[in-house]
Short mmCIF file of C-alpha atoms and ligand atoms in Angstrom, two decimals:
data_model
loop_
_atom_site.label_atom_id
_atom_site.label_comp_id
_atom_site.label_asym_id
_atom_site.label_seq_id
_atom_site.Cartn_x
_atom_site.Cartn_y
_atom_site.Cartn_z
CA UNK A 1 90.53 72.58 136.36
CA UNK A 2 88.96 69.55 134.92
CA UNK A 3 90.77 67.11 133.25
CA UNK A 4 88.98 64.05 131.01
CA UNK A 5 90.92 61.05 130.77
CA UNK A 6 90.40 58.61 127.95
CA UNK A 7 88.25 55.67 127.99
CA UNK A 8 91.20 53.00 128.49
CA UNK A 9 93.14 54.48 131.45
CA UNK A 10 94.41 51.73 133.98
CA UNK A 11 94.24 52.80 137.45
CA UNK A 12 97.85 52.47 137.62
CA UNK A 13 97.99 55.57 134.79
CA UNK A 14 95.23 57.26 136.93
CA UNK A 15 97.50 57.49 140.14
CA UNK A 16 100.72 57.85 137.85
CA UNK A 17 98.62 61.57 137.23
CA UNK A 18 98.04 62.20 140.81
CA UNK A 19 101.36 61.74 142.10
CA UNK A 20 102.27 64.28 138.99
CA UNK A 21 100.01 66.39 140.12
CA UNK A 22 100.46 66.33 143.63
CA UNK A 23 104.54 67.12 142.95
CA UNK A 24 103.17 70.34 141.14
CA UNK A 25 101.23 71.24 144.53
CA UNK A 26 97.65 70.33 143.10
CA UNK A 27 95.29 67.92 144.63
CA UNK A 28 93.75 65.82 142.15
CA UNK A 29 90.14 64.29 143.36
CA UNK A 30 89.26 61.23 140.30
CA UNK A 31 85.96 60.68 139.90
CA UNK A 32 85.36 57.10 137.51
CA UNK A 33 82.45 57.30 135.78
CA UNK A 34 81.20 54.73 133.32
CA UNK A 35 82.33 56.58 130.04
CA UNK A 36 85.19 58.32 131.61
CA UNK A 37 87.32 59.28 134.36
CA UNK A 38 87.45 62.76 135.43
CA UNK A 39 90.02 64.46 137.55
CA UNK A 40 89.19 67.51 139.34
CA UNK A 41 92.73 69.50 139.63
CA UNK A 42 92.47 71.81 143.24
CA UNK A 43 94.87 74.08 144.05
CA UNK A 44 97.02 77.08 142.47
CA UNK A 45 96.28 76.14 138.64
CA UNK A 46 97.81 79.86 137.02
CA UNK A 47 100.67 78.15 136.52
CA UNK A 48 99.55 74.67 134.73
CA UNK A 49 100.33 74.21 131.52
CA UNK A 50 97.30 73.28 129.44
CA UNK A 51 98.76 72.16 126.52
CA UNK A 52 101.17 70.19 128.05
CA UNK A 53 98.34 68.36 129.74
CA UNK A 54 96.22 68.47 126.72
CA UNK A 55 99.18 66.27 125.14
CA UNK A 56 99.57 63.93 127.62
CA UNK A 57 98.83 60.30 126.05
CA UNK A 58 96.07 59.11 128.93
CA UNK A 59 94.50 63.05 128.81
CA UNK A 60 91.43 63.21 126.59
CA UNK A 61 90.44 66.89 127.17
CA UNK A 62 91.15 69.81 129.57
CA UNK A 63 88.76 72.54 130.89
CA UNK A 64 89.72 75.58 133.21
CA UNK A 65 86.46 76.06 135.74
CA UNK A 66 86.42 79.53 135.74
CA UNK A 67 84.15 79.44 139.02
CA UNK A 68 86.40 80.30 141.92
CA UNK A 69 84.72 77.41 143.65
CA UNK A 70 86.27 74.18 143.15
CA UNK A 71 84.99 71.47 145.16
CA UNK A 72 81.18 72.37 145.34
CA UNK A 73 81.17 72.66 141.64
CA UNK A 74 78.73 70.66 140.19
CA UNK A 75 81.13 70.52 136.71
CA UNK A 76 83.77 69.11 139.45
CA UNK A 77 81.10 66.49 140.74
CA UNK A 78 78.01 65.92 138.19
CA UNK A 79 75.99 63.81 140.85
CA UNK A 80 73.59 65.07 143.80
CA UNK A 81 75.37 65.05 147.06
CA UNK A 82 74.02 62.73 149.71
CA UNK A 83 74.01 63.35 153.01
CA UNK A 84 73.67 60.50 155.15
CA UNK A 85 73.63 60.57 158.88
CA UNK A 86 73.82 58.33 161.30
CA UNK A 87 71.11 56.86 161.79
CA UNK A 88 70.66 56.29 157.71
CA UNK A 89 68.67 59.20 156.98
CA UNK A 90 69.73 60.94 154.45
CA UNK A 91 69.59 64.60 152.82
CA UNK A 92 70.05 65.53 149.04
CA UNK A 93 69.46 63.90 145.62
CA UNK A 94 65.97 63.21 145.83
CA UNK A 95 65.78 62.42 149.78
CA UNK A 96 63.57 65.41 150.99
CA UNK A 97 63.83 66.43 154.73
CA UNK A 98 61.88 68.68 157.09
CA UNK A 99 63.71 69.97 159.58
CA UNK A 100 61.49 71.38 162.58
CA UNK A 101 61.91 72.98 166.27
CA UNK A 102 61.85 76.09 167.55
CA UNK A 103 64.26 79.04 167.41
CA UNK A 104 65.60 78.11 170.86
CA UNK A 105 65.42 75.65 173.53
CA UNK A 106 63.43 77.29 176.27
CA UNK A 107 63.43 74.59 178.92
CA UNK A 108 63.38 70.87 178.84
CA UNK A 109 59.69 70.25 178.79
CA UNK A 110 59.45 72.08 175.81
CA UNK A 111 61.93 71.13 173.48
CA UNK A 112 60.46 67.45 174.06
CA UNK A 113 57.09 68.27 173.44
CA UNK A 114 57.93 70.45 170.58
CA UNK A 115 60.36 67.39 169.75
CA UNK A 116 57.42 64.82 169.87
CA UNK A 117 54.86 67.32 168.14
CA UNK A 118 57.12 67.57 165.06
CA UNK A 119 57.98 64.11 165.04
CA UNK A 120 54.23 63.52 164.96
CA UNK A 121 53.04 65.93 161.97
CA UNK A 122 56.27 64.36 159.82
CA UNK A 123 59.69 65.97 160.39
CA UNK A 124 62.70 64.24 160.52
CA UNK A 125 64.89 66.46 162.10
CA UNK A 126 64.99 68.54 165.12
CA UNK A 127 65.96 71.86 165.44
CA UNK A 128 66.91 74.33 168.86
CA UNK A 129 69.29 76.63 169.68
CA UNK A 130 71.01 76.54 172.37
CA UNK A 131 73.56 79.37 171.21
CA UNK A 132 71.61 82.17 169.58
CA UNK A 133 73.43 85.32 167.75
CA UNK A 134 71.36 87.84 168.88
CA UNK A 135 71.21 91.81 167.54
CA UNK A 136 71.06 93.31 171.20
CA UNK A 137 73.30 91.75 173.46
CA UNK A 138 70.64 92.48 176.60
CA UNK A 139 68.23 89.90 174.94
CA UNK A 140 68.14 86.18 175.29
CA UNK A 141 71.11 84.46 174.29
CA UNK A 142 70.58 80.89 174.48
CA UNK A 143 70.85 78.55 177.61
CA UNK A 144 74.20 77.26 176.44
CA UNK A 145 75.91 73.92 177.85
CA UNK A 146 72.33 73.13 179.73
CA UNK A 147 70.55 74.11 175.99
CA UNK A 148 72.74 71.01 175.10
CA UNK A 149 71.41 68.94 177.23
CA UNK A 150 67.95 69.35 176.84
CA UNK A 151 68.19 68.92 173.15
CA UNK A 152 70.20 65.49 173.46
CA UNK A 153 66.94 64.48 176.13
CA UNK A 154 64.88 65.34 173.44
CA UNK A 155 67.22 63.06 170.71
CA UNK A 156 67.10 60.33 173.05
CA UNK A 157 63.26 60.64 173.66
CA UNK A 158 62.31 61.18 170.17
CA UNK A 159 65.18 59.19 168.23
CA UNK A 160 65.14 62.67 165.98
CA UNK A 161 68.64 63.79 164.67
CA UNK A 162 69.26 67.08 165.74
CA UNK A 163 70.60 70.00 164.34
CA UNK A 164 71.99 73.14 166.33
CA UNK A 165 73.90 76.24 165.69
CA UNK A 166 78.00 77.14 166.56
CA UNK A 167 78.82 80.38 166.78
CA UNK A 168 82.11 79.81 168.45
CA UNK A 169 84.89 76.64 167.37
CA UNK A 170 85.94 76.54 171.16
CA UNK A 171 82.46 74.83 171.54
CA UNK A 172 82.82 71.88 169.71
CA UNK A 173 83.10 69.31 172.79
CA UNK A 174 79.78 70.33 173.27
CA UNK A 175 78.11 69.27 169.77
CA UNK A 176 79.35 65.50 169.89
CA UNK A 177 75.73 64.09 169.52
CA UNK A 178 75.02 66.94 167.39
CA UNK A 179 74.02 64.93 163.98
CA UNK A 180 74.09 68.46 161.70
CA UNK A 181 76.06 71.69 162.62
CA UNK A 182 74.26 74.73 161.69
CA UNK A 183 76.53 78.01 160.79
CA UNK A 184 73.86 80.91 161.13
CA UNK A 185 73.52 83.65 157.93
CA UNK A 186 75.62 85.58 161.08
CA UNK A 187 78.92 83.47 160.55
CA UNK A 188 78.67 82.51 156.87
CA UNK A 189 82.04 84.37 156.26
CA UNK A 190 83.70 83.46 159.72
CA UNK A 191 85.91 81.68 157.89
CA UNK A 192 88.02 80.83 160.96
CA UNK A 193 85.12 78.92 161.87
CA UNK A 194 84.46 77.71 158.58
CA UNK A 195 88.27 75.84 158.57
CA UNK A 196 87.61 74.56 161.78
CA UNK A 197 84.35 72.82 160.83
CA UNK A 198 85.98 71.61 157.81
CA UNK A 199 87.89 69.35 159.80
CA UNK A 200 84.84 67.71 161.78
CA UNK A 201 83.41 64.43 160.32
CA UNK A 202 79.66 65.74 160.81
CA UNK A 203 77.29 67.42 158.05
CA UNK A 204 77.24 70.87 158.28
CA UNK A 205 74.09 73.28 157.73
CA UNK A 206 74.96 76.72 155.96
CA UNK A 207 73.17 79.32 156.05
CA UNK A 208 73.01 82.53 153.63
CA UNK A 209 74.13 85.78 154.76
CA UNK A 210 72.06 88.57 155.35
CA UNK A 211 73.34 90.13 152.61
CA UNK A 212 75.52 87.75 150.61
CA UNK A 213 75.66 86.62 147.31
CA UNK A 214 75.02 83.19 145.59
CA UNK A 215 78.80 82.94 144.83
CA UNK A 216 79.89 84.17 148.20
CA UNK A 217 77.95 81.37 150.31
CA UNK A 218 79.43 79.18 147.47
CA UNK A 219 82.64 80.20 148.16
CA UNK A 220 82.09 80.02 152.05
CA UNK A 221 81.15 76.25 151.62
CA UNK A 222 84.46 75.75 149.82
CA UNK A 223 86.59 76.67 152.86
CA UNK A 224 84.49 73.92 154.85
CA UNK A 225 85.22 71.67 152.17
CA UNK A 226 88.95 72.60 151.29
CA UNK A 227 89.21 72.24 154.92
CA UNK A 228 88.35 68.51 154.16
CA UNK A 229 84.90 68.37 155.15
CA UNK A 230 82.56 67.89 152.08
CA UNK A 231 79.25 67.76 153.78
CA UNK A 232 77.67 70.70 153.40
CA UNK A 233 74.14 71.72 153.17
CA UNK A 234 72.97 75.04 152.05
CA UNK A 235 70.63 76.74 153.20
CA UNK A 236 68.46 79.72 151.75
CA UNK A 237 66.93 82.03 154.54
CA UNK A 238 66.35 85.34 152.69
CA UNK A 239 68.32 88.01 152.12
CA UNK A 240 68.25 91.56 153.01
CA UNK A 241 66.17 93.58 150.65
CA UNK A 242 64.27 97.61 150.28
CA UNK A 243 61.60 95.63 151.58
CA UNK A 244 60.63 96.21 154.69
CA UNK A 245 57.28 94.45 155.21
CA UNK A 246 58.73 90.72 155.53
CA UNK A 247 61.86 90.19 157.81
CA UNK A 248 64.11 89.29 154.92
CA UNK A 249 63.36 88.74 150.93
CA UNK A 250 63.23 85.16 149.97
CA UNK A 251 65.01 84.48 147.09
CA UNK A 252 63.95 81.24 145.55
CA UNK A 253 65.57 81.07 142.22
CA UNK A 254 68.65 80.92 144.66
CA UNK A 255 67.25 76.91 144.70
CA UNK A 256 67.96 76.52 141.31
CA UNK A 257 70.74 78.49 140.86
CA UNK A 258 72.72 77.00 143.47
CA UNK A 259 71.51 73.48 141.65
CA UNK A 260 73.08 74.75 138.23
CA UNK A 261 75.88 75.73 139.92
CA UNK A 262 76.90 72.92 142.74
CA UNK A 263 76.05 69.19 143.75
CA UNK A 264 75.47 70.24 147.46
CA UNK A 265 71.91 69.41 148.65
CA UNK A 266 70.06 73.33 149.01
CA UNK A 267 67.38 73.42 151.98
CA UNK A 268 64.92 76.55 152.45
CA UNK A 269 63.86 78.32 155.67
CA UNK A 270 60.64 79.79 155.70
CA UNK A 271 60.46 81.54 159.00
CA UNK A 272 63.68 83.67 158.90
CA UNK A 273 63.04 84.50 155.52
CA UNK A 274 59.48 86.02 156.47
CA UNK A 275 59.85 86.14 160.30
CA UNK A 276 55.65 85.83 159.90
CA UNK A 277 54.10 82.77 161.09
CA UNK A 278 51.65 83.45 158.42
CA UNK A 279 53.78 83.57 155.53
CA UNK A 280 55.63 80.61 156.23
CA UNK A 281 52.94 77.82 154.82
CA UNK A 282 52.90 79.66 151.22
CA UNK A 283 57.03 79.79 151.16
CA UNK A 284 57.25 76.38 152.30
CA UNK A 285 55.49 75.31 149.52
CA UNK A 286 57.04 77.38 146.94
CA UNK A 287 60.38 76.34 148.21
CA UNK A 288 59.30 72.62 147.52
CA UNK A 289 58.09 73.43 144.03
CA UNK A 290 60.84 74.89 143.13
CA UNK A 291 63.29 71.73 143.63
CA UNK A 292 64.60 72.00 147.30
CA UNK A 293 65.89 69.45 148.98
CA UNK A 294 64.36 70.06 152.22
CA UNK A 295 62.57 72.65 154.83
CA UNK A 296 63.76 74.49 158.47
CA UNK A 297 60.82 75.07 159.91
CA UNK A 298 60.30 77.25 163.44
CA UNK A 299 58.13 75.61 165.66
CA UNK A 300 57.04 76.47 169.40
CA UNK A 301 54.62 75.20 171.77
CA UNK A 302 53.27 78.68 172.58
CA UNK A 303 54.71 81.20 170.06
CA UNK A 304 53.34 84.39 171.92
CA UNK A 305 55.27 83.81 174.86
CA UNK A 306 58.57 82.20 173.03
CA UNK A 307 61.85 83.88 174.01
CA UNK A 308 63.11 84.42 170.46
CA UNK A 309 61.11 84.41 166.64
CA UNK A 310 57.95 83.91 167.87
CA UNK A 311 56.28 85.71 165.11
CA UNK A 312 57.62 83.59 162.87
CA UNK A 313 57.08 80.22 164.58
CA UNK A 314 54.32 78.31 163.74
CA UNK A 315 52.26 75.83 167.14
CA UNK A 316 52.05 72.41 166.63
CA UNK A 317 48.83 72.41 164.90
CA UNK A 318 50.05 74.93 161.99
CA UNK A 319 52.61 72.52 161.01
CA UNK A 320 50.79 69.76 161.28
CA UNK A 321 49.03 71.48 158.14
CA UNK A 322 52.05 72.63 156.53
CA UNK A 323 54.01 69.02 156.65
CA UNK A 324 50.40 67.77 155.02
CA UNK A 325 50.18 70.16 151.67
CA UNK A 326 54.43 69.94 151.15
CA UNK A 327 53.79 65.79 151.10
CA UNK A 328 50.90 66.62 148.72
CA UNK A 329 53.19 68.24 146.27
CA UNK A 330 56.10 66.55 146.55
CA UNK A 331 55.46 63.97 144.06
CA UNK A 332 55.36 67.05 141.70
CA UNK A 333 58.39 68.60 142.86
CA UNK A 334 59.76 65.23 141.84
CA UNK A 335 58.80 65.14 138.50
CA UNK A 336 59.55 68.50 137.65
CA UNK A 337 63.03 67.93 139.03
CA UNK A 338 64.01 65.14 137.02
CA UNK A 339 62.67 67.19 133.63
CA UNK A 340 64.70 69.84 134.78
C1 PEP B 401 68.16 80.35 163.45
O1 PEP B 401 68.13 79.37 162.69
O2 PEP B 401 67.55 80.40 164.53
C2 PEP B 401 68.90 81.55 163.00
C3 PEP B 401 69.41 82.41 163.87
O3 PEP B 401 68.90 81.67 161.67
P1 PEP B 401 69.71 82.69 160.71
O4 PEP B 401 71.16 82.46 161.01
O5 PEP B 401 69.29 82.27 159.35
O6 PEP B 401 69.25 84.07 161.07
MN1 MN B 402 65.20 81.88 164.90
#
């Protein structure tokens, strides 16, 4: 529920409301804009009485969100999201990132060379995984604790953020220098996972499920954030469609859907949405027309030999070409967003 306070509240009035609020078991998050003051009302709102509210001297006007998400509402919170991470980069309203790396971390050698390749052709981000939900349980799953640390030898080397995937809350310990935490299209609706990530102070990266709707991967970034963790990222990685000639279907008016619908900064991936190295150039560039915020990119040092997704991952060389045409059309993607 939204509620519109008049021009003249004091903050004394404004905090008079929460404490009302907050005695009636609803959170009230105030937002003070330059014509008004909004309060977004969280919490079990059946029972609120709108008129009442509606004739409350400092309340202007009242809406009901009829959304079931709350907090990554962009009617609760008009203004882009930023992401910033620690070492000032940051993700969302306008900042475009590419994230880049392969699907896992093979060895040490190559997750720095991949590291420094990346860094090279323009990304800003590096991606491995070290923990990797696989469909057969016989195939590679990830070199675990010593995945780890090979990725933070390649943050140190590089000075690239990292981001890396949890598939289980009892790792945590092990993501401290982990500057994004990615939830894989596997987890989205783990939501025991979900809570516990809601409660750790680092962005995280979340992915669309296989076959999940706009509303449900919504809704799963609303237990991260109810949780008390509002840094989300979302990520589009293609659904599961009839079509069986790509790995998944990408659906890219999910970028400006979720836009229309929440603040949170949206980020495609190209390779699982494909899973064809080939494919991934064209999608990456139709992702970045379309208004996203940023790219996850698969990247290996020898993709015919690569332990997981090498189809879809492109060598050093491809991406070099890839990072060139999105930075030509970016300036587009720019202007078309702000018309928008
Ligand atoms: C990945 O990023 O390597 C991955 C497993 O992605 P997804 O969860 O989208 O399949
Ligand atoms: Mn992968």
């Amino acid at each position: 529920m939204i509620v519109i306070l008049k021009k003249n509240t004091t903050k004394d009035q404004i905090s008079q409301f929460s404490d009302q609020m907050k005695e009636i078991g609803l959170e009230a998050h105030t937002i003070v804009g330059e014509a008004h003051t909004i309060v977004g009302l969280v919490g079990d709102t059946s029972q609120v009485d709108i008129d009442h509210l509606r004739d409350m001297e400092i309340v202007e006007s009242v809406q009901r969100i009829q959304e079931p998400f709350k907090k990554a509402n962009r009617r609760f919170r008009e203004e882009d999201t930023v992401i910033t991470l620690e070492n000032g980069l940051k993700i969302g309203g306008g900042h475009f990132q590419v994230i880049a790396g392969p699907c896992s971390i093979e060895s040490e050698e190559q997750i720095v060379s991949v590291a420094k390749a990346v860094k090279a052709a323009g990304a800003t981000l590096l991606r491995g995984g070290a923990f990797k939900p696989r469909t057969s349980p016989y195939a590679f799953q990830g070199l675990h604790s010593r995945g780890m640390r090979f990725l933070l030898q390649a943050k140190e080397t590089t000075g690239l953020p990292i981001v890396t995937e949890i598939m289980d809350a009892a790792h945590l310990p092990l993501f401290e220098e982990v500057d994004i935490i990615q939830v894989g299209a596997r987890n989205m609706q783990n939501f025991e996972l979900l809570k516990h990530l809601g409660q750790v102070k680092k962005p995280i990266l979340l992915k669309r499920g296989l076959a999940n709707t706009l509303q449900e991967l919504l809704m799963s970034a609303e237990y991260i954030m109810a949780s008390g963790n509002e840094q989300v990222i979302l990520c589009e990685r293609g659904i599961r469609t009839f079509e069986t000639y790509t790995r998944n279907t990408l659906d890219l008016s999910a970028i400006p859907v979720l836009k229309r619908l929440s603040h949170l900064p949206v980020i495609v991936d190209p390779s699982h949405a494909t899973g064809d190295a080939d494919l991934v150039r064209p999608m990456a560039l139709a992702a970045t027309a379309a208004g996203a915020d940023g790219l996850i990119i698969e990247v290996h040092n020898d993709p015919a030999h690569a332990l997981c997704d090498g189809a879809q991952s492109l060598t050093p060389d491809e991406f070099v070409t890839v990072m060139n045409m999105v930075n030509a059309i970016r300036p587009y993607a720019e202007t078309y967003k702000r018309d928008m």
